[in-house]
mmCIF file of C-alpha atoms in Angstrom:
data_model
loop_
_atom_site.group_PDB
_atom_site.id
_atom_site.type_symbol
_atom_site.label_atom_id
_atom_site.label_comp_id
_atom_site.label_asym_id
_atom_site.label_seq_id
_atom_site.Cartn_x
_atom_site.Cartn_y
_atom_site.Cartn_z
ATOM 1 C CA UNK A 231 100.913 75.339 117.255
ATOM 2 C CA UNK A 232 100.891 72.166 114.998
ATOM 3 C CA UNK A 233 99.589 71.601 111.398
ATOM 4 C CA UNK A 234 100.035 75.167 110.351
ATOM 5 C CA UNK A 235 101.140 74.257 106.712
ATOM 6 C CA UNK A 236 99.087 74.246 103.647
ATOM 7 C CA UNK A 237 97.857 71.326 101.515
ATOM 8 C CA UNK A 238 101.398 71.055 99.823
ATOM 9 C CA UNK A 239 103.067 70.682 103.318
ATOM 10 C CA UNK A 240 104.712 74.115 103.414
ATOM 11 C CA UNK A 241 103.513 77.521 104.695
ATOM 12 C CA UNK A 242 103.533 79.909 101.422
ATOM 13 C CA UNK A 243 105.966 82.824 101.148
ATOM 14 C CA UNK A 244 104.806 85.842 103.144
ATOM 15 C CA UNK A 245 103.139 84.178 106.162
ATOM 16 C CA UNK A 246 104.654 83.633 109.530
ATOM 17 C CA UNK A 247 102.185 80.857 110.504
ATOM 18 C CA UNK A 248 102.849 80.868 114.270
ATOM 19 C CA UNK A 249 102.373 84.689 114.664
ATOM 20 C CA UNK A 250 99.665 85.227 112.225
ATOM 21 C CA UNK A 251 97.723 82.319 113.759
ATOM 22 C CA UNK A 252 98.016 83.734 117.249
ATOM 23 C CA UNK A 253 96.698 87.248 115.806
ATOM 24 C CA UNK A 254 93.779 85.417 114.219
ATOM 25 C CA UNK A 255 92.669 83.932 117.425
ATOM 26 C CA UNK A 256 92.844 87.225 119.093
ATOM 27 C CA UNK A 257 91.397 89.415 116.700
ATOM 28 C CA UNK A 258 89.034 87.420 114.344
ATOM 29 C CA UNK A 259 85.626 86.325 116.009
ATOM 30 C CA UNK A 260 85.079 82.728 115.832
ATOM 31 C CA UNK A 261 88.462 81.813 114.164
ATOM 32 C CA UNK A 262 89.703 78.462 115.612
ATOM 33 C CA UNK A 263 93.226 77.236 115.323
ATOM 34 C CA UNK A 264 94.951 75.429 113.884
ATOM 35 C CA UNK A 265 94.929 77.361 110.421
ATOM 36 C CA UNK A 266 95.891 76.286 106.905
ATOM 37 C CA UNK A 267 97.313 78.794 104.532
ATOM 38 C CA UNK A 268 97.180 78.739 100.945
ATOM 39 C CA UNK A 269 98.026 81.282 98.013
ATOM 40 C CA UNK A 270 95.074 82.269 96.141
ATOM 41 C CA UNK A 271 95.789 82.170 92.417
ATOM 42 C CA UNK A 272 95.892 85.409 90.529
ATOM 43 C CA UNK A 273 97.075 88.849 91.259
ATOM 44 C CA UNK A 274 100.676 90.285 90.716
ATOM 45 C CA UNK A 275 100.513 92.900 93.308
ATOM 46 C CA UNK A 276 99.330 92.489 96.786
ATOM 47 C CA UNK A 277 99.676 88.888 97.960
ATOM 48 C CA UNK A 278 96.267 87.203 98.731
ATOM 49 C CA UNK A 279 95.672 84.069 100.852
ATOM 50 C CA UNK A 280 93.071 81.800 101.914
ATOM 51 C CA UNK A 281 92.971 80.877 105.541
ATOM 52 C CA UNK A 282 91.067 77.847 106.722
ATOM 53 C CA UNK A 283 90.455 77.304 110.340
ATOM 54 C CA UNK A 284 89.834 73.932 112.432
ATOM 55 C CA UNK A 285 86.146 74.295 111.741
ATOM 56 C CA UNK A 286 86.399 74.653 108.007
ATOM 57 C CA UNK A 287 85.543 78.276 108.124
ATOM 58 C CA UNK A 288 87.514 80.394 105.413
ATOM 59 C CA UNK A 289 89.027 83.807 105.291
ATOM 60 C CA UNK A 290 91.092 85.893 103.107
ATOM 61 C CA UNK A 291 94.262 87.526 104.208
ATOM 62 C CA UNK A 292 95.827 90.358 102.085
ATOM 63 C CA UNK A 293 99.464 91.705 102.556
ATOM 64 C CA UNK A 294 101.880 93.801 100.373
ATOM 65 C CA UNK A 295 104.389 91.924 97.881
ATOM 66 C CA UNK A 296 107.559 90.689 99.257
ATOM 67 C CA UNK A 297 110.647 93.141 98.999
ATOM 68 C CA UNK A 298 110.818 96.678 98.306
ATOM 69 C CA UNK A 299 107.822 98.477 96.874
ATOM 70 C CA UNK A 300 107.011 102.201 95.927
ATOM 71 C CA UNK A 301 106.336 104.199 99.037
ATOM 72 C CA UNK A 302 102.839 105.106 97.989
ATOM 73 C CA UNK A 303 101.766 101.633 96.811
ATOM 74 C CA UNK A 304 100.212 98.663 98.668
ATOM 75 C CA UNK A 305 98.799 100.462 101.477
ATOM 76 C CA UNK A 306 96.854 97.852 103.595
ATOM 77 C CA UNK A 307 95.031 100.149 106.049
ATOM 78 C CA UNK A 308 93.783 102.340 103.234
ATOM 79 C CA UNK A 309 92.568 99.265 101.224
ATOM 80 C CA UNK A 310 91.000 97.923 104.580
ATOM 81 C CA UNK A 311 89.122 101.393 104.854
ATOM 82 C CA UNK A 312 87.685 101.168 101.643
ATOM 83 C CA UNK A 313 86.199 97.736 101.812
ATOM 84 C CA UNK A 314 84.955 98.783 105.305
ATOM 85 C CA UNK A 315 83.178 101.823 103.793
ATOM 86 C CA UNK A 316 81.925 100.099 100.490
ATOM 87 C CA UNK A 317 80.500 97.300 102.839
ATOM 88 C CA UNK A 318 77.958 99.730 104.212
ATOM 89 C CA UNK A 319 76.253 100.537 100.690
ATOM 90 C CA UNK A 320 74.578 98.223 98.263
ATOM 91 C CA UNK A 321 77.748 97.427 96.186
ATOM 92 C CA UNK A 322 78.735 93.992 97.137
ATOM 93 C CA UNK A 323 82.128 93.507 98.959
ATOM 94 C CA UNK A 324 83.740 90.887 101.120
ATOM 95 C CA UNK A 325 83.074 91.739 104.838
ATOM 96 C CA UNK A 326 86.127 93.638 106.483
ATOM 97 C CA UNK A 327 87.069 91.581 109.659
ATOM 98 C CA UNK A 328 90.236 92.832 111.018
ATOM 99 C CA UNK A 329 93.449 94.984 110.293
ATOM 100 C CA UNK A 330 96.961 94.167 111.646
ATOM 101 C CA UNK A 331 99.456 97.145 111.774
ATOM 102 C CA UNK A 332 101.839 95.342 114.075
ATOM 103 C CA UNK A 333 105.024 94.569 111.872
ATOM 104 C CA UNK A 334 106.141 92.059 114.558
ATOM 105 C CA UNK A 335 103.369 89.817 113.592
ATOM 106 C CA UNK A 336 104.106 89.096 109.811
ATOM 107 C CA UNK A 337 106.942 91.720 108.799
ATOM 108 C CA UNK A 338 104.333 93.782 106.959
ATOM 109 C CA UNK A 339 100.721 95.027 107.675
ATOM 110 C CA UNK A 340 97.904 92.838 106.634
ATOM 111 C CA UNK A 341 94.120 92.502 106.902
ATOM 112 C CA UNK A 342 91.582 89.736 106.964
ATOM 113 C CA UNK A 343 88.097 89.697 105.156
ATOM 114 C CA UNK A 344 85.380 87.284 104.921
ATOM 115 C CA UNK A 345 85.561 84.593 102.223
ATOM 116 C CA UNK A 346 82.914 84.938 99.436
ATOM 117 C CA UNK A 347 81.804 81.603 98.060
ATOM 118 C CA UNK A 348 81.485 82.281 94.366
ATOM 119 C CA UNK A 349 83.256 82.218 91.019
ATOM 120 C CA UNK A 350 86.010 84.411 89.617
ATOM 121 C CA UNK A 351 85.652 84.311 86.007
ATOM 122 C CA UNK A 352 89.166 85.644 85.142
ATOM 123 C CA UNK A 353 89.707 83.592 81.851
ATOM 124 C CA UNK A 354 87.364 82.116 79.049
ATOM 125 C CA UNK A 355 87.931 78.551 80.527
ATOM 126 C CA UNK A 356 86.572 79.889 83.942
ATOM 127 C CA UNK A 357 83.134 80.202 82.171
ATOM 128 C CA UNK A 358 82.776 76.589 81.286
ATOM 129 C CA UNK A 359 79.550 75.453 82.884
ATOM 130 C CA UNK A 360 77.883 78.770 82.594
ATOM 131 C CA UNK A 361 75.010 79.059 80.133
ATOM 132 C CA UNK A 362 74.823 82.043 77.617
ATOM 133 C CA UNK A 363 71.972 83.437 79.901
ATOM 134 C CA UNK A 364 74.257 83.139 82.985
ATOM 135 C CA UNK A 365 76.961 84.747 81.082
ATOM 136 C CA UNK A 366 74.671 87.666 79.883
ATOM 137 C CA UNK A 367 73.551 88.156 83.638
ATOM 138 C CA UNK A 368 77.325 88.232 84.607
ATOM 139 C CA UNK A 369 77.975 91.070 82.162
ATOM 140 C CA UNK A 370 74.795 92.994 82.951
ATOM 141 C CA UNK A 371 75.396 92.466 86.802
ATOM 142 C CA UNK A 372 78.890 93.711 86.548
ATOM 143 C CA UNK A 373 77.925 97.022 84.701
ATOM 144 C CA UNK A 374 75.147 97.402 87.198
ATOM 145 C CA UNK A 375 77.591 97.032 90.091
ATOM 146 C CA UNK A 376 79.827 99.800 88.477
ATOM 147 C CA UNK A 377 76.861 102.096 87.963
ATOM 148 C CA UNK A 378 76.044 101.736 91.797
ATOM 149 C CA UNK A 379 79.520 102.230 92.892
ATOM 150 C CA UNK A 380 79.528 105.438 90.867
ATOM 151 C CA UNK A 381 76.216 106.569 92.247
ATOM 152 C CA UNK A 382 77.636 106.596 95.962
ATOM 153 C CA UNK A 383 78.506 109.708 97.524
ATOM 154 C CA UNK A 384 82.023 109.082 99.143
ATOM 155 C CA UNK A 385 81.072 111.115 102.285
ATOM 156 C CA UNK A 386 78.107 108.818 103.049
ATOM 157 C CA UNK A 387 80.175 105.720 103.100
ATOM 158 C CA UNK A 388 83.267 107.244 105.198
ATOM 159 C CA UNK A 389 85.511 107.771 102.075
ATOM 160 C CA UNK A 390 85.225 111.491 101.411
ATOM 161 C CA UNK A 391 88.839 111.909 102.484
ATOM 162 C CA UNK A 392 90.269 108.999 100.390
ATOM 163 C CA UNK A 393 91.987 111.400 98.016
ATOM 164 C CA UNK A 394 91.832 114.530 95.941
ATOM 165 C CA UNK A 395 88.760 114.526 93.655
ATOM 166 C CA UNK A 396 89.698 117.124 91.051
ATOM 167 C CA UNK A 397 91.935 116.748 88.001
ATOM 168 C CA UNK A 398 91.831 112.878 88.165
ATOM 169 C CA UNK A 399 93.203 112.106 84.631
ATOM 170 C CA UNK A 400 95.973 114.810 84.991
ATOM 171 C CA UNK A 401 96.877 113.153 88.409
ATOM 172 C CA UNK A 402 96.828 109.698 86.853
ATOM 173 C CA UNK A 403 99.016 110.621 84.066
ATOM 174 C CA UNK A 404 101.453 112.288 86.438
ATOM 175 C CA UNK A 405 101.494 109.302 88.948
ATOM 176 C CA UNK A 406 101.813 106.465 86.568
ATOM 177 C CA UNK A 407 104.494 108.279 84.489
ATOM 178 C CA UNK A 408 106.478 108.604 87.760
ATOM 179 C CA UNK A 409 105.936 104.923 88.295
ATOM 180 C CA UNK A 410 106.899 104.170 84.837
ATOM 181 C CA UNK A 411 110.183 106.337 85.374
ATOM 182 C CA UNK A 412 111.030 104.584 88.755
ATOM 183 C CA UNK A 413 110.208 100.949 87.507
ATOM 184 C CA UNK A 414 110.885 100.613 83.923
ATOM 185 C CA UNK A 415 113.653 98.136 82.689
ATOM 186 C CA UNK A 416 113.745 99.371 79.167
ATOM 187 C CA UNK A 417 112.625 102.122 76.643
ATOM 188 C CA UNK A 418 109.015 101.733 75.186
ATOM 189 C CA UNK A 419 108.398 104.611 72.790
ATOM 190 C CA UNK A 420 104.606 104.021 72.707
ATOM 191 C CA UNK A 421 104.516 104.722 76.522
ATOM 192 C CA UNK A 422 106.095 108.150 75.862
ATOM 193 C CA UNK A 423 103.984 109.137 72.703
ATOM 194 C CA UNK A 424 100.741 108.053 74.427
ATOM 195 C CA UNK A 425 101.317 110.118 77.438
ATOM 196 C CA UNK A 426 102.004 113.087 75.298
ATOM 197 C CA UNK A 427 98.883 112.762 73.319
ATOM 198 C CA UNK A 428 96.606 112.054 76.266
ATOM 199 C CA UNK A 429 98.142 115.015 78.223
ATOM 200 C CA UNK A 430 97.094 117.219 75.376
ATOM 201 C CA UNK A 431 93.396 115.958 75.316
ATOM 202 C CA UNK A 432 92.230 115.657 78.849
ATOM 203 C CA UNK A 433 88.471 115.850 78.890
ATOM 204 C CA UNK A 434 86.428 117.960 81.245
ATOM 205 C CA UNK A 435 85.727 116.052 84.534
ATOM 206 C CA UNK A 436 81.931 115.991 84.479
ATOM 207 C CA UNK A 437 81.246 113.087 86.956
ATOM 208 C CA UNK A 438 83.196 112.766 90.224
ATOM 209 C CA UNK A 439 82.850 109.953 92.696
ATOM 210 C CA UNK A 440 84.647 106.630 93.977
ATOM 211 C CA UNK A 441 86.759 105.215 91.227
ATOM 212 C CA UNK A 442 87.742 101.395 91.763
ATOM 213 C CA UNK A 443 90.675 101.587 89.451
ATOM 214 C CA UNK A 444 90.608 97.940 88.617
ATOM 215 C CA UNK A 445 87.223 97.150 87.735
ATOM 216 C CA UNK A 446 86.652 94.067 85.527
ATOM 217 C CA UNK A 447 84.957 90.714 85.573
ATOM 218 C CA UNK A 448 88.369 88.876 86.876
ATOM 219 C CA UNK A 449 88.313 91.044 89.892
ATOM 220 C CA UNK A 450 84.725 90.152 90.842
ATOM 221 C CA UNK A 451 82.931 87.073 92.483
ATOM 222 C CA UNK A 452 79.736 85.929 90.771
ATOM 223 C CA UNK A 453 77.221 83.277 91.829
ATOM 224 C CA UNK A 454 76.194 80.162 90.017
ATOM 225 C CA UNK A 455 73.499 82.321 88.275
ATOM 226 C CA UNK A 456 75.940 84.933 87.124
ATOM 227 C CA UNK A 457 74.769 87.744 89.553
ATOM 228 C CA UNK A 458 77.562 89.961 91.139
ATOM 229 C CA UNK A 459 78.293 88.837 94.724
ATOM 230 C CA UNK A 460 81.566 90.874 95.492
ATOM 231 C CA UNK A 461 83.846 93.355 93.998
ATOM 232 C CA UNK A 462 87.577 92.347 94.815
ATOM 233 C CA UNK A 463 90.860 94.201 94.828
ATOM 234 C CA UNK A 464 90.237 97.771 95.830
ATOM 235 C CA UNK A 465 94.009 98.542 95.879
ATOM 236 C CA UNK A 466 93.962 101.220 93.277
ATOM 237 C CA UNK A 467 90.670 102.778 94.481
ATOM 238 C CA UNK A 468 90.547 106.537 94.833
ATOM 239 C CA UNK A 469 88.223 109.396 94.196
ATOM 240 C CA UNK A 470 88.023 111.240 90.718
ATOM 241 C CA UNK A 471 86.642 110.968 87.330
ATOM 242 C CA UNK A 472 84.239 107.759 87.416
ATOM 243 C CA UNK A 473 84.386 107.605 83.617
ATOM 244 C CA UNK A 474 87.829 106.010 84.047
ATOM 245 C CA UNK A 475 86.326 102.828 85.349
ATOM 246 C CA UNK A 476 84.120 102.652 82.367
ATOM 247 C CA UNK A 477 87.153 102.959 80.081
ATOM 248 C CA UNK A 478 89.036 100.443 82.000
ATOM 249 C CA UNK A 479 86.321 97.726 82.116
ATOM 250 C CA UNK A 480 85.900 98.178 78.178
ATOM 251 C CA UNK A 481 89.669 97.485 77.869
ATOM 252 C CA UNK A 482 89.084 94.095 79.071
ATOM 253 C CA UNK A 483 85.834 93.375 77.107
ATOM 254 C CA UNK A 484 87.251 91.553 74.266
ATOM 255 C CA UNK A 485 84.928 90.635 71.505
ATOM 256 C CA UNK A 486 85.297 87.857 68.974
ATOM 257 C CA UNK A 487 87.543 88.702 66.019
ATOM 258 C CA UNK A 488 88.972 91.816 67.892
ATOM 259 C CA UNK A 489 92.590 92.504 68.685
ATOM 260 C CA UNK A 490 92.940 93.231 72.504
ATOM 261 C CA UNK A 491 96.694 93.650 73.384
ATOM 262 C CA UNK A 492 97.160 89.964 72.971
ATOM 263 C CA UNK A 493 94.610 89.003 75.465
ATOM 264 C CA UNK A 494 92.520 86.369 73.562
ATOM 265 C CA UNK A 495 91.260 84.436 76.575
ATOM 266 C CA UNK A 496 89.088 87.062 78.182
ATOM 267 C CA UNK A 497 85.781 85.648 79.810
ATOM 268 C CA UNK A 498 83.935 88.277 77.792
ATOM 269 C CA UNK A 499 84.337 85.942 74.803
ATOM 270 C CA UNK A 500 81.887 83.501 76.458
ATOM 271 C CA UNK A 501 78.802 82.894 74.420
ATOM 272 C CA UNK A 502 75.845 85.002 75.553
ATOM 273 C CA UNK A 503 78.272 87.807 77.136
ATOM 274 C CA UNK A 504 76.905 91.249 76.396
ATOM 275 C CA UNK A 505 78.731 93.345 73.952
ATOM 276 C CA UNK A 506 80.861 96.324 74.549
ATOM 277 C CA UNK A 507 78.119 98.517 72.831
ATOM 278 C CA UNK A 508 75.499 96.969 75.125
ATOM 279 C CA UNK A 509 77.640 97.489 78.169
ATOM 280 C CA UNK A 510 78.100 101.297 77.468
ATOM 281 C CA UNK A 511 74.371 101.711 76.705
ATOM 282 C CA UNK A 512 73.266 99.838 79.817
ATOM 283 C CA UNK A 513 75.912 102.152 81.877
ATOM 284 C CA UNK A 514 74.416 105.386 80.219
ATOM 285 C CA UNK A 515 70.908 104.327 80.926
ATOM 286 C CA UNK A 516 71.424 103.376 84.513
ATOM 287 C CA UNK A 517 73.423 106.518 85.239
ATOM 288 C CA UNK A 518 72.008 109.092 82.929
ATOM 289 C CA UNK A 519 75.641 110.185 82.023
ATOM 290 C CA UNK A 520 77.203 111.041 78.693
ATOM 291 C CA UNK A 521 79.769 108.536 77.323
ATOM 292 C CA UNK A 522 80.984 110.442 74.369
ATOM 293 C CA UNK A 523 84.301 110.827 75.463
ATOM 294 C CA UNK A 524 85.002 107.196 76.365
ATOM 295 C CA UNK A 525 87.795 106.434 73.762
ATOM 296 C CA UNK A 526 90.075 108.770 75.910
ATOM 297 C CA UNK A 527 89.494 106.612 78.886
ATOM 298 C CA UNK A 528 90.015 103.444 77.091
ATOM 299 C CA UNK A 529 93.459 104.714 75.948
ATOM 300 C CA UNK A 530 94.310 105.886 79.424
ATOM 301 C CA UNK A 531 93.353 102.574 80.865
ATOM 302 C CA UNK A 532 95.635 100.780 78.307
ATOM 303 C CA UNK A 533 98.356 103.248 79.169
ATOM 304 C CA UNK A 534 98.183 102.912 82.853
ATOM 305 C CA UNK A 535 97.983 99.261 82.795
ATOM 306 C CA UNK A 536 101.036 99.173 80.851
ATOM 307 C CA UNK A 537 102.841 101.385 83.466
ATOM 308 C CA UNK A 538 101.709 99.239 86.148
ATOM 309 C CA UNK A 539 102.453 96.002 84.485
ATOM 310 C CA UNK A 540 106.156 97.231 83.954
ATOM 311 C CA UNK A 541 106.272 97.731 87.711
ATOM 312 C CA UNK A 542 105.165 94.236 88.459
ATOM 313 C CA UNK A 543 107.845 92.957 85.727
ATOM 314 C CA UNK A 544 110.475 94.874 87.616
ATOM 315 C CA UNK A 545 109.320 93.575 90.869
ATOM 316 C CA UNK A 546 109.604 89.868 89.461
ATOM 317 C CA UNK A 547 113.204 90.649 88.338
ATOM 318 C CA UNK A 548 113.889 91.791 91.969
ATOM 319 C CA UNK A 549 112.515 88.574 93.356
ATOM 320 C CA UNK A 550 109.496 90.425 95.264
ATOM 321 C CA UNK A 551 106.765 88.267 93.997
ATOM 322 C CA UNK A 552 107.334 85.157 96.133
ATOM 323 C CA UNK A 553 108.742 81.751 95.062
ATOM 324 C CA UNK A 554 105.385 80.000 95.271
ATOM 325 C CA UNK A 555 103.914 82.003 92.429
ATOM 326 C CA UNK A 556 104.486 80.690 88.745
ATOM 327 C CA UNK A 557 105.330 83.597 86.617
ATOM 328 C CA UNK A 558 105.881 83.597 82.758
ATOM 329 C CA UNK A 559 108.060 86.724 82.841
ATOM 330 C CA UNK A 560 109.025 86.707 79.235
ATOM 331 C CA UNK A 561 105.444 86.651 78.063
ATOM 332 C CA UNK A 562 104.464 89.214 80.801
ATOM 333 C CA UNK A 563 107.242 91.531 79.520
ATOM 334 C CA UNK A 564 106.063 91.309 75.926
ATOM 335 C CA UNK A 565 102.594 92.034 77.049
ATOM 336 C CA UNK A 566 103.634 95.347 78.482
ATOM 337 C CA UNK A 567 104.654 96.373 74.820
ATOM 338 C CA UNK A 568 101.350 95.127 73.554
ATOM 339 C CA UNK A 569 99.314 97.143 76.053
ATOM 340 C CA UNK A 570 101.347 100.211 75.205
ATOM 341 C CA UNK A 571 100.720 99.753 71.594
ATOM 342 C CA UNK A 572 97.069 99.541 72.165
ATOM 343 C CA UNK A 573 96.990 102.585 74.245
ATOM 344 C CA UNK A 574 98.695 104.530 71.349
ATOM 345 C CA UNK A 575 96.384 103.131 68.706
ATOM 346 C CA UNK A 576 93.279 104.534 70.538
ATOM 347 C CA UNK A 577 94.919 107.701 71.640
ATOM 348 C CA UNK A 578 95.725 108.431 67.877
ATOM 349 C CA UNK A 579 91.981 108.324 67.072
ATOM 350 C CA UNK A 580 91.270 111.114 69.342
ATOM 351 C CA UNK A 581 90.426 114.686 67.901
#
C-alpha cells in the first residue's frame, strides 16, 4: 500500500503500517485505505495514535508502550472491554470499534475506537478561547460525569467481573508499592513514609462501584460549550472504593496561589473554573455521599501517582517510550519527588 506515512513523512514508532492497514480494512466498517498514522500528544503509558483514512474519517488506535512492561499492566483487551461496557451507559466514551489480539499484525495487541471531535483541556493554555462561563460548565460537567460513573451498577454494563470490589485502598497500597519496588531508580523516603501512614489509616469502604483510576480534565473531551463529550484513558479502571476517584480529581484541581506538587499549569486555574470546595459539594449533592474522609483519598492519589510516574520514568530510561515522543526526563524525575512530598504532607494531616 502507498502513502502510509504520517504528515512528517514517517510512520510513527509502534505501528506496522502495512499490516495494521490491512487489519483496519478487514475489521473496521467503513475504513478506506490508504491510512495516515500520527501520534496523539499526551500520555506516557499506553501509546495513542490518530488514524485518518482516504475519506478523511478519523479513528483512534491504542497499543501498549514499546519494550518490556509489567505483566499486569497495559492490558488492551481489558481496556477495550471497559469502554465497550461504559458505552452502553449515560457516561460518555468514544465508541469501541475493534480489538486485535493477533501479535502478527503489530507485535502487540491494540484496539480501535471512534474519534471524538472535541477539546482536551490538559493545561492552562488549552483553555484559551473558553469563556469563564464555559470553563465553569467544564468543571461542573466533569464532576457530573464522575457522579454518573459512580452511580452505575457494574453488572448492568457487563463489568461485574472487572476486579475484586472489596478492600480497594489496601489493594492499591499493595499493588503500587509492588510497582514501586519493581520500577524505582532511586530511594524516595516520602514514598515509604506515606505508605506507612496510609496503611494505618484506611477508612471503611462505604461506596463500591466502577473506579476510573485516572479521572481528570486532561483525560476528557469537552465540547466548545464546555460540556463533557467523552471520558478517555480507562487503562487503570477497576472496581472498588469510588471515593478514590474524587480524591484523585481533586489532586489535579489546582487553585490560584496553591502549591500542587509543582504543577502550576493546570486547566483548573482558568478564570471561571469551579473551586475544589464547589466540586466536592456538587459531588456530594449529586450522589448523596459522605465526603468527610476525602483527605485520605487525596494523599493516596498523590502517592499512587508518584509510584506510577516512577514506573514511566524507568521505562523512559530503558528506551520504551518511543523515539517520536519528546520527554523531559530530568523534569519528570523531579516531579516524582514533588508528588511524593505532597502525598506525605496530606497524609501527616490525617488523624
